[in-house]
Tab-separated table of C-alpha atoms and ligand atoms in Angstrom:
chain	number	residue	atom	x	y	z
G	1	MET	CA	6.945	-13.057	20.618
G	2	LYS	CA	10.677	-12.974	20.120
G	3	ILE	CA	11.886	-11.271	16.950
G	4	ASN	CA	15.130	-12.531	15.475
G	5	VAL	CA	16.842	-10.510	12.772
G	6	VAL	CA	18.540	-12.958	10.397
G	7	GLU	CA	20.551	-12.844	7.155
G	8	ASN	CA	18.639	-15.582	5.429
G	9	ALA	CA	15.182	-16.497	6.661
G	10	LYS	CA	14.944	-19.410	4.220
G	11	SER	CA	17.509	-21.378	6.149
G	12	ILE	CA	15.502	-21.311	9.388
G	13	GLU	CA	13.761	-24.397	10.701
G	14	ALA	CA	10.328	-22.879	11.006
G	15	ASP	CA	6.720	-24.018	10.912
G	16	ILE	CA	5.972	-21.488	8.207
G	17	LEU	CA	8.023	-19.485	5.732
G	18	VAL	CA	6.163	-16.396	4.538
G	19	VAL	CA	6.982	-15.139	1.022
G	20	ASN	CA	5.252	-12.362	-0.882
G	21	LEU	CA	3.575	-11.747	-4.190
G	22	PHE	CA	2.514	-8.430	-5.720
G	23	GLU	CA	-0.747	-8.499	-7.644
G	24	GLY	CA	-0.350	-9.180	-11.339
G	25	GLU	CA	3.351	-10.016	-11.067
G	26	ARG	CA	5.046	-13.344	-11.230
G	27	THR	CA	6.647	-14.317	-7.994
G	28	THR	CA	10.398	-14.050	-7.828
G	29	SER	CA	10.344	-16.533	-4.981
G	30	ASP	CA	11.911	-19.764	-6.203
G	31	ILE	CA	10.268	-21.502	-3.269
G	32	ALA	CA	6.769	-20.423	-4.286
G	33	ASN	CA	7.498	-21.385	-7.891
G	34	GLN	CA	8.927	-24.725	-6.920
G	35	TYR	CA	5.799	-25.714	-5.032
G	36	ALA	CA	3.584	-24.096	-7.640
G	37	ILE	CA	1.088	-21.375	-6.883
G	38	ASP	CA	-2.183	-21.978	-8.630
G	39	GLU	CA	-2.519	-18.630	-10.367
G	40	ASP	CA	-6.204	-19.125	-11.037
G	41	ASN	CA	-6.881	-19.211	-7.319
G	42	PHE	CA	-4.342	-16.741	-6.071
G	43	LYS	CA	-3.687	-13.390	-7.683
G	44	GLY	CA	-1.700	-11.678	-4.949
G	45	LYS	CA	-4.501	-9.310	-4.040
G	46	PHE	CA	-3.810	-7.304	-0.926
G	47	GLY	CA	-4.007	-9.420	2.224
G	48	GLU	CA	-4.755	-12.666	0.355
G	49	THR	CA	-2.858	-15.715	1.575
G	50	TYR	CA	-2.076	-19.044	-0.070
G	51	LEU	CA	-0.599	-22.068	1.615
G	52	LEU	CA	1.839	-24.487	-0.027
G	53	PRO	CA	3.152	-27.765	1.393
G	54	THR	CA	6.882	-28.533	1.234
G	55	TYR	CA	6.676	-32.325	1.595
G	56	GLY	CA	9.474	-32.378	4.164
G	57	LYS	CA	11.985	-31.152	1.595
G	58	GLU	CA	12.700	-27.785	3.217
G	59	PRO	CA	13.688	-26.647	6.713
G	60	TYR	CA	10.212	-25.070	7.081
G	61	ARG	CA	7.038	-27.125	6.972
G	62	LYS	CA	4.847	-24.849	4.885
G	63	VAL	CA	5.115	-21.811	2.660
G	64	LEU	CA	2.572	-19.058	3.127
G	65	VAL	CA	2.379	-16.773	0.110
G	66	LEU	CA	1.189	-13.331	1.134
G	67	GLY	CA	-0.538	-11.073	-1.392
G	68	LEU	CA	0.658	-7.475	-1.190
G	69	GLY	CA	-1.672	-5.958	-3.796
G	70	LYS	CA	-0.550	-3.641	-6.583
G	71	LYS	CA	3.092	-2.662	-6.372
G	72	GLU	CA	2.326	0.992	-7.090
G	73	ASP	CA	-0.007	1.214	-4.059
G	74	PHE	CA	2.479	-0.404	-1.745
G	75	CYS	CA	3.831	1.530	1.271
G	76	PRO	CA	4.959	0.835	4.851
G	77	ASN	CA	1.381	1.115	6.153
G	78	LYS	CA	0.252	-1.571	3.686
G	79	LEU	CA	3.130	-3.777	4.716
G	80	ARG	CA	2.139	-3.495	8.385
G	81	GLU	CA	-1.419	-4.558	7.616
G	82	ALA	CA	-0.322	-7.444	5.420
G	83	ILE	CA	2.177	-8.724	7.975
G	84	ALA	CA	-0.558	-8.601	10.601
G	85	LYS	CA	-2.751	-10.738	8.322
G	86	SER	CA	-0.056	-13.345	7.882
G	87	VAL	CA	0.639	-13.447	11.614
G	88	LYS	CA	-3.058	-13.967	12.341
G	89	LYS	CA	-3.135	-16.742	9.767
G	90	ALA	CA	-0.077	-18.358	11.354
G	91	MET	CA	-1.734	-18.097	14.775
G	92	GLN	CA	-4.823	-19.874	13.448
G	93	MET	CA	-2.544	-22.631	12.233
G	94	GLU	CA	-0.954	-22.781	15.686
G	95	ALA	CA	2.489	-22.184	14.227
G	96	LYS	CA	5.165	-21.433	16.799
G	97	LYS	CA	8.047	-20.371	14.565
G	98	VAL	CA	7.495	-18.189	11.534
G	99	ALA	CA	10.181	-16.960	9.133
G	100	PHE	CA	9.691	-14.110	6.657
G	101	ALA	CA	11.583	-13.968	3.364
G	102	LEU	CA	10.083	-10.994	1.581
G	103	ASP	CA	11.406	-9.950	-1.815
G	104	GLY	CA	11.580	-6.368	-2.952
G	105	ILE	CA	10.745	-4.877	0.462
G	106	ASN	CA	12.911	-1.990	1.502
G	107	PHE	CA	14.747	-2.169	4.843
G	108	ASP	CA	13.215	1.250	5.627
G	109	TYR	CA	9.985	-0.664	6.118
G	110	SER	CA	11.365	-2.630	9.076
G	111	GLU	CA	9.594	-0.550	11.697
G	112	GLN	CA	6.113	-1.094	10.250
G	113	PHE	CA	6.975	-4.730	9.552
G	114	THR	CA	7.618	-5.239	13.253
G	115	MET	CA	4.589	-3.203	14.319
G	116	GLY	CA	2.325	-5.372	12.148
G	117	ALA	CA	3.605	-8.573	13.707
G	118	LEU	CA	3.389	-7.303	17.273
G	119	ILE	CA	-0.011	-5.603	16.978
G	120	ALA	CA	-1.481	-8.805	15.511
G	121	ASP	CA	0.113	-10.936	18.219
G	122	TYR	CA	-2.211	-9.577	20.912
G	123	LYS	CA	-5.008	-11.069	22.937
G	124	PHE	CA	-6.777	-10.144	26.101
G	125	ASP	CA	-7.448	-13.516	27.685
G	126	LYS	CA	-6.443	-12.977	31.301
G	127	TYR	CA	-9.993	-13.705	32.480
G	128	LYS	CA	-10.462	-16.886	30.407
G	129	SER	CA	-10.046	-19.994	32.500
G	130	GLU	CA	-9.070	-21.966	29.417
G	131	LYS	CA	-6.469	-20.147	27.374
G	132	LYS	CA	-5.786	-21.099	23.781
G	133	ASP	CA	-2.110	-21.654	23.203
G	134	ASN	CA	-1.937	-20.093	19.748
G	135	LYS	CA	0.671	-17.409	20.281
G	136	ILE	CA	3.709	-17.404	18.038
G	137	SER	CA	6.890	-17.802	20.045
G	138	GLU	CA	9.521	-16.664	17.539
G	139	ILE	CA	9.670	-14.908	14.214
G	140	TYR	CA	12.685	-14.493	11.938
G	141	ILE	CA	12.979	-11.501	9.681
G	142	GLN	CA	15.496	-9.929	7.352
G	143	ALA	CA	15.377	-6.328	8.474
G	144	ASN	CA	17.109	-3.327	9.938
G	145	GLU	CA	17.855	-4.313	13.526
G	146	ASN	CA	17.640	-0.785	15.009
G	147	ASN	CA	14.234	-0.166	13.509
G	148	VAL	CA	13.008	-3.524	14.754
G	149	ARG	CA	14.122	-2.775	18.318
G	150	LYS	CA	12.564	0.691	18.201
G	151	ALA	CA	9.244	-0.737	16.999
G	152	GLU	CA	9.342	-3.370	19.725
G	153	LYS	CA	9.334	-0.632	22.353
G	154	ILE	CA	6.511	1.290	20.689
G	155	ALA	CA	4.501	-1.918	20.373
G	156	ALA	CA	5.129	-2.709	24.044
G	157	ALA	CA	3.693	0.688	24.951
G	158	MET	CA	0.645	-0.039	22.782
G	159	THR	CA	0.152	-3.410	24.461
G	160	PHE	CA	0.397	-1.734	27.851
G	161	THR	CA	-2.297	0.751	26.785
G	162	ARG	CA	-4.529	-1.889	25.209
G	163	ASN	CA	-4.378	-4.080	28.311
G	164	LEU	CA	-5.275	-1.167	30.527
G	165	ALA	CA	-8.154	0.057	28.360
G	166	ASN	CA	-9.496	-3.492	28.002
G	167	GLU	CA	-9.435	-3.964	31.760
G	168	PRO	CA	-12.951	-3.848	33.230
G	169	ALA	CA	-13.885	-0.666	35.097
G	170	GLN	CA	-14.250	-2.645	38.322
G	171	PHE	CA	-10.437	-3.047	38.331
G	172	ALA	CA	-9.180	-0.087	36.295
G	173	THR	CA	-10.323	2.497	38.853
G	174	PRO	CA	-8.904	6.000	39.338
G	175	SER	CA	-6.836	4.730	42.305
G	176	GLU	CA	-5.513	1.879	40.194
G	177	LEU	CA	-4.439	4.311	37.451
G	178	ALA	CA	-2.680	6.367	40.115
G	179	ASN	CA	-0.856	3.271	41.423
G	180	ILE	CA	0.181	2.307	37.919
G	181	ALA	CA	1.532	5.820	37.361
G	182	LEU	CA	3.502	5.657	40.612
G	183	ASP	CA	5.054	2.353	39.557
G	184	LEU	CA	6.531	3.789	36.350
G	185	GLY	CA	9.530	5.214	38.160
G	186	LEU	CA	9.058	8.778	36.921
G	187	ASP	CA	8.788	11.953	38.948
G	188	THR	CA	5.079	11.556	39.790
G	189	LYS	CA	2.628	13.464	41.942
G	190	ILE	CA	-0.881	12.208	42.734
G	191	TYR	CA	-3.364	14.785	43.999
G	192	ASP	CA	-6.302	13.462	46.031
G	193	LYS	CA	-9.735	15.052	46.282
G	194	ASP	CA	-8.822	17.596	48.973
G	195	GLU	CA	-5.724	18.730	47.124
G	196	CYS	CA	-7.727	19.123	43.911
G	197	GLU	CA	-10.229	21.179	45.836
G	198	LYS	CA	-7.446	23.456	47.077
G	199	MET	CA	-6.279	23.875	43.486
G	200	GLY	CA	-9.805	24.981	42.536
G	201	MET	CA	-10.650	22.058	40.253
G	202	GLY	CA	-14.411	22.456	40.639
G	203	ALA	CA	-15.259	21.023	37.232
G	204	PHE	CA	-13.228	17.819	37.561
G	205	LEU	CA	-14.395	17.166	41.126
G	206	ALA	CA	-18.073	17.629	40.268
G	207	VAL	CA	-17.900	14.832	37.693
G	208	GLY	CA	-16.423	12.386	40.215
G	209	ARG	CA	-18.892	13.175	42.977
G	210	GLY	CA	-21.539	10.616	42.018
G	211	SER	CA	-19.103	7.715	42.341
G	212	ALA	CA	-17.921	5.698	45.338
G	213	GLU	CA	-14.439	5.705	43.785
G	214	GLU	CA	-12.110	8.533	44.860
G	215	PRO	CA	-10.982	10.840	42.039
G	216	LYS	CA	-7.222	11.085	41.430
G	217	PHE	CA	-5.332	13.765	39.536
G	218	ILE	CA	-2.122	12.307	38.142
G	219	HIS	CA	0.955	14.250	37.017
G	220	MET	CA	4.007	12.335	35.736
G	221	LYS	CA	7.125	14.072	34.525
G	222	TYR	CA	9.970	12.873	32.335
G	223	THR	CA	12.872	15.233	31.942
G	224	CYS	CA	16.480	15.371	30.757
G	225	ASP	CA	19.389	17.825	30.880
G	226	ASN	CA	18.651	21.001	28.896
G	227	PRO	CA	15.407	19.867	27.262
G	228	LYS	CA	14.981	21.270	23.748
G	229	LYS	CA	11.271	21.655	24.267
G	230	ARG	CA	8.683	21.096	26.982
G	231	ILE	CA	5.332	19.516	26.247
G	232	ALA	CA	2.350	18.301	28.255
G	233	ILE	CA	0.153	15.419	27.125
G	234	ILE	CA	-3.252	14.956	28.722
G	235	GLY	CA	-5.534	11.909	28.525
G	236	LYS	CA	-9.231	11.782	29.359
G	237	GLY	CA	-9.498	9.438	32.323
G	238	ILE	CA	-13.154	8.597	32.859
G	239	CYS	CA	-12.809	5.083	34.237
G	240	PHE	CA	-16.480	4.470	33.579
G	241	ASP	CA	-18.962	6.751	31.869
G	242	SER	CA	-22.521	5.838	32.847
G	243	GLY	CA	-23.624	9.293	31.691
G	244	GLY	CA	-24.329	10.318	35.287
G	245	LEU	CA	-27.882	11.488	36.051
G	246	ASP	CA	-28.369	11.988	32.307
G	247	ILE	CA	-27.835	8.267	32.202
G	248	LYS	CA	-26.928	6.533	28.966
G	249	PRO	CA	-29.144	3.888	27.372
G	250	ALA	CA	-27.876	0.370	28.154
G	251	SER	CA	-26.472	-0.256	24.692
G	252	SER	CA	-24.408	2.974	24.727
G	253	MET	CA	-22.969	2.129	28.140
G	254	LEU	CA	-21.624	-1.269	27.106
G	255	THR	CA	-18.205	-0.045	25.982
G	256	MET	CA	-17.815	2.806	28.449
G	257	LYS	CA	-14.983	1.163	30.374
G	258	ASP	CA	-12.958	2.475	27.414
G	259	ASP	CA	-13.613	6.110	28.370
G	260	MET	CA	-10.142	6.181	29.941
G	261	SER	CA	-8.416	5.249	26.679
G	262	GLY	CA	-6.748	8.670	26.537
G	263	ALA	CA	-5.400	8.122	30.046
G	264	ALA	CA	-4.294	4.612	29.129
G	265	ALA	CA	-2.403	6.071	26.153
G	266	ILE	CA	-0.621	8.560	28.419
G	267	LEU	CA	0.376	5.757	30.801
G	268	GLY	CA	1.555	3.596	27.887
G	269	ILE	CA	3.681	6.422	26.501
G	270	MET	CA	5.112	7.293	29.912
G	271	SER	CA	5.815	3.602	30.606
G	272	ILE	CA	8.406	3.452	27.824
G	273	ILE	CA	9.656	7.015	27.528
G	274	LYS	CA	12.808	6.550	29.621
G	275	GLU	CA	13.972	3.784	27.306
G	276	PHE	CA	14.113	6.249	24.437
G	277	SER	CA	15.641	9.107	26.474
G	278	PRO	CA	14.240	11.839	24.203
G	279	GLN	CA	15.781	15.295	24.538
G	280	ILE	CA	12.556	16.989	25.567
G	281	GLU	CA	10.571	17.311	28.768
G	282	VAL	CA	7.234	15.489	28.775
G	283	HIS	CA	4.478	15.916	31.339
G	284	GLY	CA	1.798	13.194	31.389
G	285	ILE	CA	-1.443	14.383	32.963
G	286	ILE	CA	-4.648	12.524	33.830
G	287	ALA	CA	-7.730	13.687	35.727
G	288	ALA	CA	-9.142	10.277	36.665
G	289	CYS	CA	-12.647	9.680	37.993
G	290	GLU	CA	-15.895	7.858	37.259
G	291	ASN	CA	-19.080	9.464	35.947
G	292	MET	CA	-21.814	7.843	38.047
G	293	PRO	CA	-25.314	8.822	39.176
G	294	GLY	CA	-24.811	8.319	42.963
G	295	GLY	CA	-26.597	10.386	45.623
G	296	LYS	CA	-23.931	13.093	45.562
G	297	ALA	CA	-23.830	13.272	41.773
G	298	TYR	CA	-23.677	16.637	40.037
G	299	LYS	CA	-26.947	17.649	38.442
G	300	PRO	CA	-28.232	19.386	35.346
G	301	GLY	CA	-28.506	23.081	36.220
G	302	ASP	CA	-25.545	23.007	38.627
G	303	ILE	CA	-23.004	25.773	38.110
G	304	LEU	CA	-19.354	24.749	38.485
G	305	THR	CA	-16.234	26.874	38.758
G	306	ALA	CA	-13.178	25.575	36.921
G	307	LYS	CA	-9.565	26.134	37.971
G	308	ASN	CA	-9.262	29.295	35.850
G	309	GLY	CA	-12.324	30.829	37.531
G	310	LYS	CA	-14.680	30.338	34.575
G	311	THR	CA	-18.194	29.170	35.459
G	312	ILE	CA	-20.005	26.336	33.680
G	313	GLU	CA	-23.716	25.568	33.752
G	314	ILE	CA	-24.413	21.850	33.492
G	315	ASP	CA	-26.651	21.188	30.518
G	316	ASN	CA	-25.951	17.462	30.398
G	317	THR	CA	-24.033	15.339	32.900
G	318	ASP	CA	-22.977	13.034	30.055
G	319	ALA	CA	-20.761	15.779	28.624
G	320	GLU	CA	-18.354	15.082	31.483
G	321	GLY	CA	-15.053	14.540	29.697
G	322	ARG	CA	-14.689	18.202	28.744
G	323	LEU	CA	-15.225	19.194	32.400
G	324	THR	CA	-12.396	16.989	33.646
G	325	LEU	CA	-10.208	18.135	30.737
G	326	ALA	CA	-11.003	21.787	31.479
G	327	ASP	CA	-9.222	21.607	34.837
G	328	ALA	CA	-6.455	19.416	33.431
G	329	LEU	CA	-5.840	21.965	30.636
G	330	CYS	CA	-5.685	24.846	33.146
G	331	TYR	CA	-3.193	22.853	35.196
G	332	ALA	CA	-1.056	22.030	32.135
G	333	CYS	CA	-1.026	25.654	30.940
G	334	GLU	CA	0.319	26.757	34.315
G	335	LEU	CA	3.383	24.518	33.828
G	336	GLY	CA	4.708	26.952	31.234
G	337	VAL	CA	5.232	24.266	28.582
G	338	ASP	CA	5.576	25.006	24.849
G	339	GLU	CA	2.793	22.687	23.692
G	340	VAL	CA	-0.220	20.937	25.194
G	341	ILE	CA	-1.801	17.956	23.444
G	342	ASP	CA	-4.895	16.250	24.799
G	343	MET	CA	-6.430	12.967	23.668
G	344	ALA	CA	-9.922	11.987	24.647
G	345	THR	CA	-12.803	9.658	23.833
G	346	LEU	CA	-14.782	12.866	23.873
G	347	THR	CA	-17.773	12.838	21.552
G	348	GLY	CA	-20.106	10.416	19.846
G	349	ALA	CA	-20.353	13.171	17.207
G	350	CYS	CA	-16.719	12.636	16.209
G	351	MET	CA	-17.436	8.956	15.790
G	352	VAL	CA	-20.473	9.756	13.649
G	353	ALA	CA	-18.338	12.008	11.453
G	354	LEU	CA	-15.245	9.852	11.004
G	355	GLY	CA	-16.245	6.361	12.069
G	356	THR	CA	-13.556	4.099	13.464
G	357	GLN	CA	-11.122	5.024	10.691
G	358	ALA	CA	-9.766	8.331	11.918
G	359	ALA	CA	-9.446	10.456	15.017
G	360	GLY	CA	-10.601	14.066	14.832
G	361	ILE	CA	-7.976	16.703	15.524
G	362	MET	CA	-8.323	20.422	16.143
G	363	GLY	CA	-6.183	23.069	17.724
G	364	ASN	CA	-5.103	26.691	17.954
G	365	ASP	CA	-1.888	26.278	15.963
G	366	ASP	CA	-2.043	25.026	12.393
G	367	THR	CA	1.600	23.977	12.282
G	368	LEU	CA	1.200	21.778	15.355
G	369	VAL	CA	-2.006	20.238	13.989
G	370	LYS	CA	-0.462	19.576	10.549
G	371	ASN	CA	2.638	18.130	12.167
G	372	LEU	CA	0.570	15.714	14.217
G	373	ILE	CA	-1.504	14.703	11.176
G	374	ASP	CA	1.690	13.889	9.234
G	375	THR	CA	3.254	12.078	12.169
G	376	ALA	CA	0.090	10.006	12.535
G	377	SER	CA	0.094	8.906	8.909
G	378	ARG	CA	3.753	7.935	9.043
G	379	ASN	CA	3.098	5.896	12.169
G	380	GLY	CA	0.071	4.020	10.910
G	381	GLU	CA	-2.756	6.133	12.336
G	382	ARG	CA	-5.159	8.593	10.774
G	383	PHE	CA	-5.972	12.027	12.182
G	384	TRP	CA	-8.413	14.279	10.350
G	385	GLN	CA	-8.757	17.978	11.068
G	386	LEU	CA	-12.121	19.312	12.198
G	387	PRO	CA	-12.891	23.048	12.424
G	388	LEU	CA	-12.632	25.041	15.609
G	389	TRP	CA	-14.605	28.105	14.573
G	390	GLU	CA	-15.772	30.365	17.366
G	391	GLU	CA	-19.365	30.120	16.015
G	392	TYR	CA	-19.549	26.650	17.539
G	393	PHE	CA	-19.606	28.399	20.894
G	394	ASP	CA	-22.995	29.992	20.117
G	395	SER	CA	-24.941	27.005	21.354
G	396	LEU	CA	-22.838	26.814	24.524
G	397	LYS	CA	-23.868	30.306	25.681
G	398	SER	CA	-25.536	30.311	29.083
G	399	ASP	CA	-27.945	32.807	30.635
G	400	VAL	CA	-26.554	32.239	34.110
G	401	ALA	CA	-22.880	31.224	33.749
G	402	ASP	CA	-19.921	31.835	31.422
G	403	MET	CA	-20.877	28.800	29.338
G	404	LYS	CA	-22.841	25.551	29.260
G	405	ASN	CA	-21.137	22.167	28.937
G	406	SER	CA	-23.255	21.111	25.963
G	407	GLY	CA	-25.636	22.646	23.474
G	408	ALA	CA	-26.757	21.871	19.940
G	409	ARG	CA	-26.518	18.332	18.725
G	410	TRP	CA	-24.944	19.187	15.383
G	411	GLY	CA	-21.224	19.729	15.109
G	412	GLY	CA	-20.737	18.208	18.554
G	413	ALA	CA	-17.047	17.382	18.111
G	414	SER	CA	-16.186	20.976	17.207
G	415	ALA	CA	-18.413	22.373	19.966
G	416	ALA	CA	-16.505	20.237	22.473
G	417	GLY	CA	-13.290	21.592	20.953
G	418	VAL	CA	-14.255	25.255	21.395
G	419	PHE	CA	-15.382	24.468	24.939
G	420	LEU	CA	-11.916	23.071	25.736
G	421	GLN	CA	-10.261	26.089	24.136
G	422	LYS	CA	-11.764	28.333	26.829
G	423	PHE	CA	-9.372	26.657	29.283
G	424	VAL	CA	-6.242	26.958	27.156
G	425	LYS	CA	-4.045	29.986	27.759
G	426	ASP	CA	-0.915	31.221	25.985
G	427	VAL	CA	0.207	27.867	24.635
G	428	LYS	CA	0.133	25.903	21.410
G	429	TRP	CA	-2.575	23.318	21.821
G	430	ALA	CA	-4.044	20.373	19.923
G	431	HIS	CA	-7.018	18.211	20.864
G	432	ILE	CA	-7.447	14.701	19.487
G	433	ASP	CA	-10.900	13.102	19.718
G	434	ILE	CA	-10.392	9.320	19.761
G	435	ALA	CA	-14.010	8.321	20.483
G	436	GLY	CA	-14.108	6.292	17.255
G	437	THR	CA	-10.586	4.911	17.114
G	438	ALA	CA	-9.786	3.867	20.681
G	439	TYR	CA	-12.053	0.870	20.909
G	440	LEU	CA	-13.330	-1.440	18.176
G	441	GLU	CA	-16.470	-3.511	18.438
G	442	LYS	CA	-15.329	-5.570	15.441
G	443	PRO	CA	-11.833	-6.506	14.231
G	444	GLN	CA	-10.337	-3.939	11.849
G	445	LYS	CA	-7.081	-4.115	9.872
G	446	GLU	CA	-4.303	-5.250	12.217
G	447	PHE	CA	-6.535	-5.122	15.302
G	448	ILE	CA	-8.801	-7.624	17.018
G	449	SER	CA	-11.884	-6.155	18.688
G	450	GLY	CA	-11.365	-4.123	21.851
G	451	ALA	CA	-8.834	-1.448	22.711
G	452	THR	CA	-6.411	-0.308	19.998
G	453	GLY	CA	-3.896	1.828	21.882
G	454	ALA	CA	-4.937	4.843	19.806
G	455	CYS	CA	-2.433	7.748	19.745
G	456	VAL	CA	0.408	5.808	21.360
G	457	ARG	CA	2.345	5.233	18.114
G	458	THR	CA	1.790	8.762	16.913
G	459	LEU	CA	2.603	10.560	20.136
G	460	LEU	CA	5.737	8.485	20.699
G	461	GLY	CA	6.701	9.171	17.087
G	462	TYR	CA	6.131	12.872	17.679
G	463	ILE	CA	8.154	12.900	20.904
G	464	LEU	CA	11.049	11.044	19.243
G	465	GLU	CA	11.140	13.465	16.316
G	466	GLN	CA	11.664	16.549	18.470
V	756	LIG	N1	-17.569	9.194	26.425
V	756	LIG	C1	-18.582	9.820	25.664
V	756	LIG	C2	-18.251	9.889	24.169
V	756	LIG	C3	-18.191	8.569	23.430
V	756	LIG	C4	-19.304	8.087	22.774
V	756	LIG	C5	-17.011	7.860	23.349
V	756	LIG	C6	-19.243	6.909	22.077
V	756	LIG	C7	-16.946	6.677	22.646
V	756	LIG	C8	-18.076	6.204	22.000
V	756	LIG	C9	-18.812	11.244	26.156
V	756	LIG	O1	-18.572	11.467	27.490
V	756	LIG	C10	-20.242	11.569	25.911
V	756	LIG	O2	-21.069	10.954	26.527
V	756	LIG	N2	-20.495	12.536	25.033
V	756	LIG	C11	-21.811	12.945	24.721
V	756	LIG	C12	-21.823	14.435	24.741
V	756	LIG	C13	-23.194	15.053	24.640
V	756	LIG	C14	-23.997	14.756	25.888
V	756	LIG	C15	-23.035	16.520	24.440
V	756	LIG	C16	-22.132	12.411	23.327
V	756	LIG	O3	-21.252	12.413	22.473
V	756	LIG	O4	-23.248	11.961	23.125
V	757	LIG	MN1	-20.334	11.031	28.679
V	758	LIG	ZN1	-17.252	10.176	28.418
């Protein structure tokens, strides 16, 4: 979709001109008035749309009036959602050119305007033999050009991530993730199984042992002259989570190709980072493998030794993400960075707590956590803090090793958090559990079902603010 920034969208020869109406207000759009909105049928409620014909009298064929809800509730996040609705509507109508002439919308909203259009203009149809040609080719908006171009890059990173997380596990293997990382043109090192063994990554390697796919540990680095700060971002990269020997029930396994959504987010972020040339150093880290129940699979009762020497008794082979992250966290802490942020589809418990509406966040530094929560809300995502009290470790105590990888059922998201903390040393750290937000089984807000590119907008926003 090409986005054209124009002075006057009403003069464009388009299939549809989108105008807006706030709930309970009369429209200031002469166009909408001229072709008469039926106020009994259309009140301007949030996300409502109303279509008016123009009888060939205007450059555009139809006017789509977009309800924006109550003016006092309006904000950039609402605008993004509403724009996404209108774009979806235009796609249904098979419109190719859509112009937007919105009244009373601040130019500061241009970034979320663009994000709404580009997030809605997404499909994953590469495996359909008959593709529907309902993509919009051009839109015309009156907006701040710089903000539009910035949002285009962020949206491209999200699309990259969504495509990768939607890709079936048969193709999106650990080796494939490694190849994708190598193609990004950054300073990248891929460690194979033997090299990981030499580094002492006994927890990560155990998880990958039951699979025919080779594990890959991926480290990408973006840097600049005199970086103001150095951060490491880590993504859980379980290319398929069958549960291992503690195998999942069929229905829980259905979406488990998405268990590398954290990794896909890291690759999406790293795919665009050079184009922004931020003044900080960013390390993108992924411990990629599959969790499968093959003959060499790790077993309940096994005792693993992580990179920092800590021993872990396996209580449940389905609590695998934290094992791979344990070694990745140790590795990241040894880089001597200022901050480490991990994102992971880590626990069903987080999804039970927050649903698909928010990611859970916890960490050892309140300022970092609060900063990320604020950055998320400004960039259209929701993070919600969960506690990281040491008491959650009680159920992870082991009689034979330093800890177990799982314990009580209750408070599972926080228990996973305190487990991860045992592998974090001398660094500010935040952990984001995206089990609920990374992949949707039903459409939600601006998203169709499938991968959402969770964390990409927020982390890029965070990196650009440093
Ligand atoms: N990948 C899952 C978590 C998950 C569940 C992500 C649902 C997205 C949707 C993770 O590896 C897992 O299996 N966690 C277990 C942990 C338990 C065995 C302690 C869980 O949450 O049930
Ligand atoms: Mn699992
Ligand atoms: Zn998992």
